[in-house]
Structures are given as C-alpha cells and as structure tokens.
C-alpha cells in the first residue's frame, strides 16, 4: 500500500526542466554580425587617405540606398510612415543619428591614425558603460558583481589615462557615444530596421552637403581611384548587413548569450591592432585591458548564472 501511494506522488511531481536549446540560426546571425564588426578595421584600412568625414558621408548615403530597398522588399513602408508621424520618435531618432555619426567618425579617424587598440578598448568598455548609464539615468540597481566590474573598468581607464593618456579620449568617446545611442534606441518606439533607415535619412542631407563642399574644394576621393570608390560603395553593405544580422540574433538568442557574443568584435579588433596594424601595447595598456577583461569576465559569468537560474526557476 505504501508503495502504491508513493507512485502517484512521483507521477504528480513536475519533471526537471529541459535545458533550453540554442537557436542555431540566431547563433549564426550573431556570429556573423560581430564577426563583420570585428574585421571592420581591415575594411576601413582600404580607405586610408580618404577624409574620415567623407567615409562617414558615403557610409550614410550608401546604407540609406540599401535600406530603402530592404524596406520596400519587406513591405515595411507603413512602419516608416508611422514613425514619421510620431514627433517623439523622430526627436529620439534625430538624437540617435547624431550619436551614431559621432561614433562612426571617431572610429574611422582612429583607424586611419593608428589607434585601433584604443578603438577596441572603447567597445570593451561599452557593456560596462551601459550598466553605468542604466544606474545613473534609468535608476537601475546594481548587483555585487556589476559593481565590481564597473569599479575595475574605472580603475583600468584611470591607469591608461595616467600612463598613456593621449588616446583615452577615443575609447571613452566610442564607449559613451554608443552607450547613449543604445539608450536612446531602447526608448524610441521604432523597430531596428525602420530606426536605422530613418537615422540614415536624417543624416543624408548633411552627408550630401559635405560631399558637395569637398568636391568644390578638390578633395573628393569618390570616383578618383577604383579601390576607394568601390570600398565607399561597399560601406553601405558593411554598415547595414551586420545591423540586420544583429537584429535577427537579438530576437532569437537569450540575452546572456548575446551579451557574451558582443566581446567577439573588440577581441578581433584587439588582435588586429597588435598584429596586422603593428600597434605597440604599453604597460598601461596591458594593465588597463587586464582590469577591464577581469571586470567583463565577472560581469559575463554573473549574467550567465542569473539567466540560468531564471530558466530553471
């Protein structure tokens, strides 16, 4: 009797939760997005000698052309019209367009002027800057691991500023401009594809005006030589494709997985900086990166364990 009474209790108990399977398509999209971003220094190296602002202007205009084709092919025109009719959305997209243009300009200038190392540092800092902005502006609360990670990153930046401070402004500008960009896009009531399309549309008149000015002063590189011209045209693809892949990955992958993948791009850029570009890594750089990598490891492990506990609960 005791044995038969025991069986129903076992039958009624819930089975242990099955582990969540990783979406293969989402993983491929995420690896594709961050892989392309990781080799961007090589692409912009092809545009060495071209004015950085002309590269940004070309990137904006060719991206817009590609995105318009994608919008029409996916029949997302109504979403664009809805955003255009929303004053709050357009105000936020104007702000995000300004932020991403600053980010692109500084990043391309850094590559053209031998600061790929500082550029990679900026994107290593970005996740921790996002945490900091969440605390200061969104009143989010930090866990112990997040506090430790942010403090270690702050110490690392201070070490670099004291030991080799001439390039720290590049890292901080990239980290904070992209951090604020992500924050603005987070609250903007617009999808990823529509938002990027409208951002490039907002920037397009400024890009065109600069190209006309550059042409009138004899400094326009576009159309002068085959390689820079082809690279400027391809910059639209290089800009839009990883962002579209990222949007797809964000919908398919757990946040913790996406959070770990984001370190792929700056890691690849760091390797390129000290190998292909031959940039010198000073003691201050080494200490700074060591502190930030330690903070990121703590931050990433904590995010992974938190997400795992939530799936099990």
CSV table of C-alpha atoms in Angstrom, one decimal:
chain,number,residue,atom,x,y,z
A,1,UNK,CA,0.0,0.0,0.0
A,2,UNK,CA,2.8,2.4,0.9
A,3,UNK,CA,4.5,1.6,-2.4
A,4,UNK,CA,1.3,2.2,-4.5
A,5,UNK,CA,0.7,5.5,-2.5
A,6,UNK,CA,4.2,6.6,-3.4
A,7,UNK,CA,3.8,6.2,-7.2
A,8,UNK,CA,1.1,8.8,-7.7
A,9,UNK,CA,3.2,11.4,-5.8
A,10,UNK,CA,6.0,10.7,-8.2
A,11,UNK,CA,3.7,11.0,-11.2
A,12,UNK,CA,2.3,14.3,-9.9
A,13,UNK,CA,5.8,15.8,-9.4
A,14,UNK,CA,7.0,18.1,-12.2
A,15,UNK,CA,9.9,16.7,-14.3
A,16,UNK,CA,13.1,18.7,-14.2
A,17,UNK,CA,13.1,21.5,-16.8
A,18,UNK,CA,14.8,20.6,-20.1
A,19,UNK,CA,17.7,22.8,-21.0
A,20,UNK,CA,16.9,25.5,-23.5
A,21,UNK,CA,18.3,24.7,-26.9
A,22,UNK,CA,20.3,27.4,-28.5
A,23,UNK,CA,18.7,28.7,-31.8
A,24,UNK,CA,21.3,27.8,-34.5
A,25,UNK,CA,20.1,30.4,-36.9
A,26,UNK,CA,20.3,33.1,-34.2
A,27,UNK,CA,23.8,32.0,-33.2
A,28,UNK,CA,24.9,32.2,-36.9
A,29,UNK,CA,23.4,35.6,-37.2
A,30,UNK,CA,25.1,36.8,-34.0
A,31,UNK,CA,28.5,35.4,-35.0
A,32,UNK,CA,28.0,37.0,-38.5
A,33,UNK,CA,27.2,40.4,-37.1
A,34,UNK,CA,30.0,40.5,-34.5
A,35,UNK,CA,32.5,38.8,-37.0
A,36,UNK,CA,31.9,41.6,-39.5
A,37,UNK,CA,32.3,44.3,-36.9
A,38,UNK,CA,35.5,42.5,-35.8
A,39,UNK,CA,37.2,42.9,-39.2
A,40,UNK,CA,35.9,46.4,-39.9
A,41,UNK,CA,39.4,47.9,-39.2
A,42,UNK,CA,40.6,46.0,-42.2
A,43,UNK,CA,37.8,47.4,-44.4
A,44,UNK,CA,38.4,51.0,-43.4
A,45,UNK,CA,42.1,50.5,-43.8
A,46,UNK,CA,41.3,50.2,-47.5
A,47,UNK,CA,40.1,53.8,-47.3
A,48,UNK,CA,43.4,55.0,-45.8
A,49,UNK,CA,44.0,58.6,-47.1
A,50,UNK,CA,40.3,59.3,-47.7
A,51,UNK,CA,38.9,62.0,-45.5
A,52,UNK,CA,37.2,60.4,-42.5
A,53,UNK,CA,34.1,62.6,-42.8
A,54,UNK,CA,33.8,61.6,-46.5
A,55,UNK,CA,33.8,57.9,-45.4
A,56,UNK,CA,31.1,58.6,-42.9
A,57,UNK,CA,29.1,60.5,-45.5
A,58,UNK,CA,29.5,57.7,-48.0
A,59,UNK,CA,28.6,55.2,-45.4
A,60,UNK,CA,25.3,57.1,-44.6
A,61,UNK,CA,24.3,57.5,-48.2
A,62,UNK,CA,25.0,54.0,-49.5
A,63,UNK,CA,23.5,52.5,-46.4
A,64,UNK,CA,20.3,54.5,-47.0
A,65,UNK,CA,20.1,53.3,-50.5
A,66,UNK,CA,20.4,49.6,-49.4
A,67,UNK,CA,18.0,50.1,-46.5
A,68,UNK,CA,15.3,51.6,-48.7
A,69,UNK,CA,15.5,48.6,-51.0
A,70,UNK,CA,15.1,46.3,-47.9
A,71,UNK,CA,12.2,48.3,-46.6
A,72,UNK,CA,10.4,48.1,-49.9
A,73,UNK,CA,11.2,44.3,-50.3
A,74,UNK,CA,9.9,43.6,-46.8
A,75,UNK,CA,6.9,45.9,-47.2
A,76,UNK,CA,7.7,47.9,-44.1
A,77,UNK,CA,6.8,51.3,-45.5
A,78,UNK,CA,3.8,51.7,-43.2
A,79,UNK,CA,6.1,51.4,-40.2
A,80,UNK,CA,8.3,54.2,-41.6
A,81,UNK,CA,5.2,56.4,-42.2
A,82,UNK,CA,4.0,55.8,-38.6
A,83,UNK,CA,7.4,56.8,-37.2
A,84,UNK,CA,7.5,59.9,-39.3
A,85,UNK,CA,4.1,60.9,-37.9
A,86,UNK,CA,5.4,60.4,-34.3
A,87,UNK,CA,7.1,63.6,-33.1
A,88,UNK,CA,8.7,61.8,-30.1
A,89,UNK,CA,10.1,59.0,-32.2
A,90,UNK,CA,11.6,61.5,-34.7
A,91,UNK,CA,13.1,63.6,-31.9
A,92,UNK,CA,14.7,60.5,-30.4
A,93,UNK,CA,16.0,59.3,-33.8
A,94,UNK,CA,17.5,62.7,-34.5
A,95,UNK,CA,19.4,62.3,-31.3
A,96,UNK,CA,20.5,58.7,-32.0
A,97,UNK,CA,21.5,59.8,-35.6
A,98,UNK,CA,23.8,62.5,-34.1
A,99,UNK,CA,25.3,60.0,-31.6
A,100,UNK,CA,26.0,57.2,-34.2
A,101,UNK,CA,27.6,59.8,-36.6
A,102,UNK,CA,30.0,60.9,-33.9
A,103,UNK,CA,30.7,57.2,-33.1
A,104,UNK,CA,31.4,56.4,-36.8
A,105,UNK,CA,33.6,59.5,-37.3
A,106,UNK,CA,35.8,58.9,-34.3
A,107,UNK,CA,36.1,55.2,-35.0
A,108,UNK,CA,37.2,55.7,-38.7
A,109,UNK,CA,39.6,58.6,-37.7
A,110,UNK,CA,41.1,56.2,-35.0
A,111,UNK,CA,41.7,53.5,-37.6
A,112,UNK,CA,43.2,56.0,-40.1
A,113,UNK,CA,45.5,57.4,-37.4
A,114,UNK,CA,46.9,54.2,-35.8
A,115,UNK,CA,44.6,53.9,-32.8
A,116,UNK,CA,42.9,50.6,-33.4
A,117,UNK,CA,43.9,49.5,-29.9
A,118,UNK,CA,42.1,52.4,-28.3
A,119,UNK,CA,39.1,51.7,-30.6
A,120,UNK,CA,38.9,48.1,-29.4
A,121,UNK,CA,39.2,49.3,-25.8
A,122,UNK,CA,36.2,51.6,-26.4
A,123,UNK,CA,34.0,48.6,-27.4
A,124,UNK,CA,35.3,46.5,-24.5
A,125,UNK,CA,34.2,49.3,-22.2
A,126,UNK,CA,30.8,49.7,-23.8
A,127,UNK,CA,28.9,46.9,-21.9
A,128,UNK,CA,30.1,48.4,-18.6
A,129,UNK,CA,29.2,51.9,-19.7
A,130,UNK,CA,25.7,50.6,-20.5
A,131,UNK,CA,25.5,49.3,-16.9
A,132,UNK,CA,26.6,52.7,-15.6
A,133,UNK,CA,24.1,54.6,-17.7
A,134,UNK,CA,21.3,52.3,-16.6
A,135,UNK,CA,22.1,53.1,-12.9
A,136,UNK,CA,22.5,56.9,-13.4
A,137,UNK,CA,19.7,57.6,-15.9
A,138,UNK,CA,17.3,54.7,-15.5
A,139,UNK,CA,17.7,54.2,-11.7
A,140,UNK,CA,18.5,50.5,-12.2
A,141,UNK,CA,20.1,48.7,-9.2
A,142,UNK,CA,23.5,47.0,-9.5
A,143,UNK,CA,24.3,43.6,-8.1
A,144,UNK,CA,27.6,43.0,-6.4
A,145,UNK,CA,29.3,41.5,-9.5
A,146,UNK,CA,28.2,44.5,-11.6
A,147,UNK,CA,29.6,47.0,-9.0
A,148,UNK,CA,33.0,45.1,-9.0
A,149,UNK,CA,33.1,45.0,-12.8
A,150,UNK,CA,32.4,48.8,-13.2
A,151,UNK,CA,34.9,49.7,-10.5
A,152,UNK,CA,37.6,47.5,-12.2
A,153,UNK,CA,36.8,49.2,-15.5
A,154,UNK,CA,37.1,52.6,-13.9
A,155,UNK,CA,40.5,51.8,-12.4
A,156,UNK,CA,41.6,50.5,-15.8
A,157,UNK,CA,40.7,53.7,-17.5
A,158,UNK,CA,42.4,55.7,-14.8
A,159,UNK,CA,45.6,53.6,-15.3
A,160,UNK,CA,45.5,54.2,-19.0
A,161,UNK,CA,44.8,57.9,-18.7
A,162,UNK,CA,47.8,58.3,-16.4
A,163,UNK,CA,50.2,56.0,-18.3
A,164,UNK,CA,49.2,56.6,-21.9
A,165,UNK,CA,46.5,59.2,-21.9
A,166,UNK,CA,46.8,60.5,-25.4
A,167,UNK,CA,44.3,58.0,-26.9
A,168,UNK,CA,42.0,57.5,-23.9
A,169,UNK,CA,39.6,60.1,-25.4
A,170,UNK,CA,39.0,57.8,-28.3
A,171,UNK,CA,38.0,54.9,-26.1
A,172,UNK,CA,35.7,57.0,-23.9
A,173,UNK,CA,34.1,58.8,-26.9
A,174,UNK,CA,33.3,55.4,-28.6
A,175,UNK,CA,32.1,53.8,-25.4
A,176,UNK,CA,29.8,56.7,-24.3
A,177,UNK,CA,28.5,57.6,-27.8
A,178,UNK,CA,27.5,54.0,-28.5
A,179,UNK,CA,26.2,53.7,-24.9
A,180,UNK,CA,23.9,56.7,-25.2
A,181,UNK,CA,23.0,55.6,-28.7
A,182,UNK,CA,21.8,52.3,-27.4
A,183,UNK,CA,19.9,54.0,-24.5
A,184,UNK,CA,18.1,56.4,-26.9
A,185,UNK,CA,17.2,53.5,-29.3
A,186,UNK,CA,15.9,51.5,-26.3
A,187,UNK,CA,13.2,54.1,-25.6
A,188,UNK,CA,12.5,55.1,-29.2
A,189,UNK,CA,9.2,53.5,-30.3
A,190,UNK,CA,10.7,52.3,-33.6
A,191,UNK,CA,11.9,48.9,-34.9
A,192,UNK,CA,15.6,48.2,-35.6
A,193,UNK,CA,15.3,48.3,-39.4
A,194,UNK,CA,13.0,51.3,-39.5
A,195,UNK,CA,15.1,53.2,-37.0
A,196,UNK,CA,18.3,52.7,-38.9
A,197,UNK,CA,16.6,53.7,-42.1
A,198,UNK,CA,15.3,57.0,-40.6
A,199,UNK,CA,18.6,57.7,-38.9
A,200,UNK,CA,20.5,57.5,-42.2
A,201,UNK,CA,17.8,59.6,-43.9
A,202,UNK,CA,18.2,62.3,-41.2
A,203,UNK,CA,22.0,62.3,-41.8
A,204,UNK,CA,21.8,62.1,-45.6
A,205,UNK,CA,21.4,65.8,-46.3
A,206,UNK,CA,24.4,66.6,-44.1
A,207,UNK,CA,26.4,63.9,-45.9
A,208,UNK,CA,25.4,65.2,-49.3
A,209,UNK,CA,26.2,68.8,-48.4
A,210,UNK,CA,29.7,67.8,-47.1
A,211,UNK,CA,30.4,65.8,-50.3
A,212,UNK,CA,29.4,68.8,-52.5
A,213,UNK,CA,31.6,71.1,-50.4
A,214,UNK,CA,34.5,68.6,-50.6
A,215,UNK,CA,34.1,68.3,-54.3
A,216,UNK,CA,34.1,72.1,-54.8
A,217,UNK,CA,37.4,72.2,-52.9
A,218,UNK,CA,39.0,69.4,-54.9
A,219,UNK,CA,39.2,67.0,-52.0
A,220,UNK,CA,36.6,64.3,-53.0
A,221,UNK,CA,38.1,60.8,-53.2
A,222,UNK,CA,35.0,59.2,-54.6
A,223,UNK,CA,35.4,58.5,-58.4
A,224,UNK,CA,39.1,59.2,-58.4
A,225,UNK,CA,40.5,55.7,-57.9
A,226,UNK,CA,38.9,52.3,-58.3
A,227,UNK,CA,39.6,50.8,-54.9
A,228,UNK,CA,38.5,53.7,-52.7
A,229,UNK,CA,35.4,54.2,-54.8
A,230,UNK,CA,34.4,50.5,-54.6
A,231,UNK,CA,35.1,50.5,-50.9
A,232,UNK,CA,32.9,53.6,-50.3
A,233,UNK,CA,30.0,51.9,-52.2
A,234,UNK,CA,30.5,48.7,-50.3
A,235,UNK,CA,30.4,50.7,-47.0
A,236,UNK,CA,26.6,50.7,-47.2
A,237,UNK,CA,26.6,46.9,-47.2
A,238,UNK,CA,29.2,46.7,-44.4
A,239,UNK,CA,27.1,49.0,-42.3
A,240,UNK,CA,23.6,47.6,-42.9
A,241,UNK,CA,24.2,43.9,-43.1
A,242,UNK,CA,25.7,43.3,-39.6
A,243,UNK,CA,23.0,45.5,-38.0
A,244,UNK,CA,20.3,43.5,-39.7
A,245,UNK,CA,22.0,40.2,-38.6
A,246,UNK,CA,22.2,41.6,-35.1
A,247,UNK,CA,18.5,42.5,-35.1
A,248,UNK,CA,17.7,38.9,-36.1
A,249,UNK,CA,20.1,37.4,-33.5
A,250,UNK,CA,18.6,39.6,-30.7
A,251,UNK,CA,15.1,38.2,-31.5
A,252,UNK,CA,16.3,34.6,-31.4
A,253,UNK,CA,19.0,34.3,-28.7
A,254,UNK,CA,18.9,34.7,-24.9
A,255,UNK,CA,20.2,38.0,-23.7
A,256,UNK,CA,23.0,36.2,-21.8
A,257,UNK,CA,24.3,34.6,-25.0
A,258,UNK,CA,24.1,37.8,-26.9
A,259,UNK,CA,25.9,39.5,-24.1
A,260,UNK,CA,28.8,37.1,-24.4
A,261,UNK,CA,29.0,37.3,-28.2
A,262,UNK,CA,29.4,41.1,-28.1
A,263,UNK,CA,33.0,40.6,-26.9
A,264,UNK,CA,33.9,38.9,-30.1
A,265,UNK,CA,34.2,42.1,-32.2
A,266,UNK,CA,36.5,44.0,-29.9
A,267,UNK,CA,38.6,40.9,-29.3
A,268,UNK,CA,39.2,40.5,-33.0
A,269,UNK,CA,39.9,44.3,-33.3
A,270,UNK,CA,42.4,44.0,-30.4
A,271,UNK,CA,44.2,41.1,-32.2
A,272,UNK,CA,44.3,43.0,-35.5
A,273,UNK,CA,45.7,46.1,-33.7
A,274,UNK,CA,48.8,44.3,-32.3
A,275,UNK,CA,49.3,42.0,-35.3
A,276,UNK,CA,48.3,43.4,-38.6
A,277,UNK,CA,48.5,47.1,-37.7
A,278,UNK,CA,51.6,46.6,-35.5
A,279,UNK,CA,50.5,48.9,-32.7
A,280,UNK,CA,52.5,48.9,-29.6
A,281,UNK,CA,50.9,47.7,-26.4
A,282,UNK,CA,52.4,49.6,-23.4
A,283,UNK,CA,52.4,48.6,-19.8
A,284,UNK,CA,49.5,51.0,-19.2
A,285,UNK,CA,47.5,49.3,-22.0
A,286,UNK,CA,48.3,45.9,-20.6
A,287,UNK,CA,47.1,46.8,-17.1
A,288,UNK,CA,44.0,48.6,-18.4
A,289,UNK,CA,43.0,45.7,-20.6
A,290,UNK,CA,43.7,43.2,-17.7
A,291,UNK,CA,41.4,45.1,-15.3
A,292,UNK,CA,38.6,45.5,-17.9
A,293,UNK,CA,38.8,41.9,-19.0
A,294,UNK,CA,38.6,40.8,-15.4
A,295,UNK,CA,35.6,43.0,-14.9
A,296,UNK,CA,34.0,41.7,-18.1
A,297,UNK,CA,34.6,38.1,-17.0
A,298,UNK,CA,32.8,38.8,-13.7
A,299,UNK,CA,30.0,40.6,-15.4
A,300,UNK,CA,29.5,37.9,-18.1
A,301,UNK,CA,29.6,35.0,-15.7
A,302,UNK,CA,27.1,36.7,-13.4
A,303,UNK,CA,24.8,37.4,-16.3
A,304,UNK,CA,25.1,33.8,-17.5
A,305,UNK,CA,24.4,32.3,-14.0
A,306,UNK,CA,21.5,34.7,-13.4
A,307,UNK,CA,19.9,33.8,-16.8
A,308,UNK,CA,20.4,30.1,-16.0
A,309,UNK,CA,18.7,30.4,-12.6
A,310,UNK,CA,15.7,32.1,-14.2
A,311,UNK,CA,15.3,29.3,-16.7
A,312,UNK,CA,15.5,26.7,-14.0
A,313,UNK,CA,13.1,28.6,-11.7
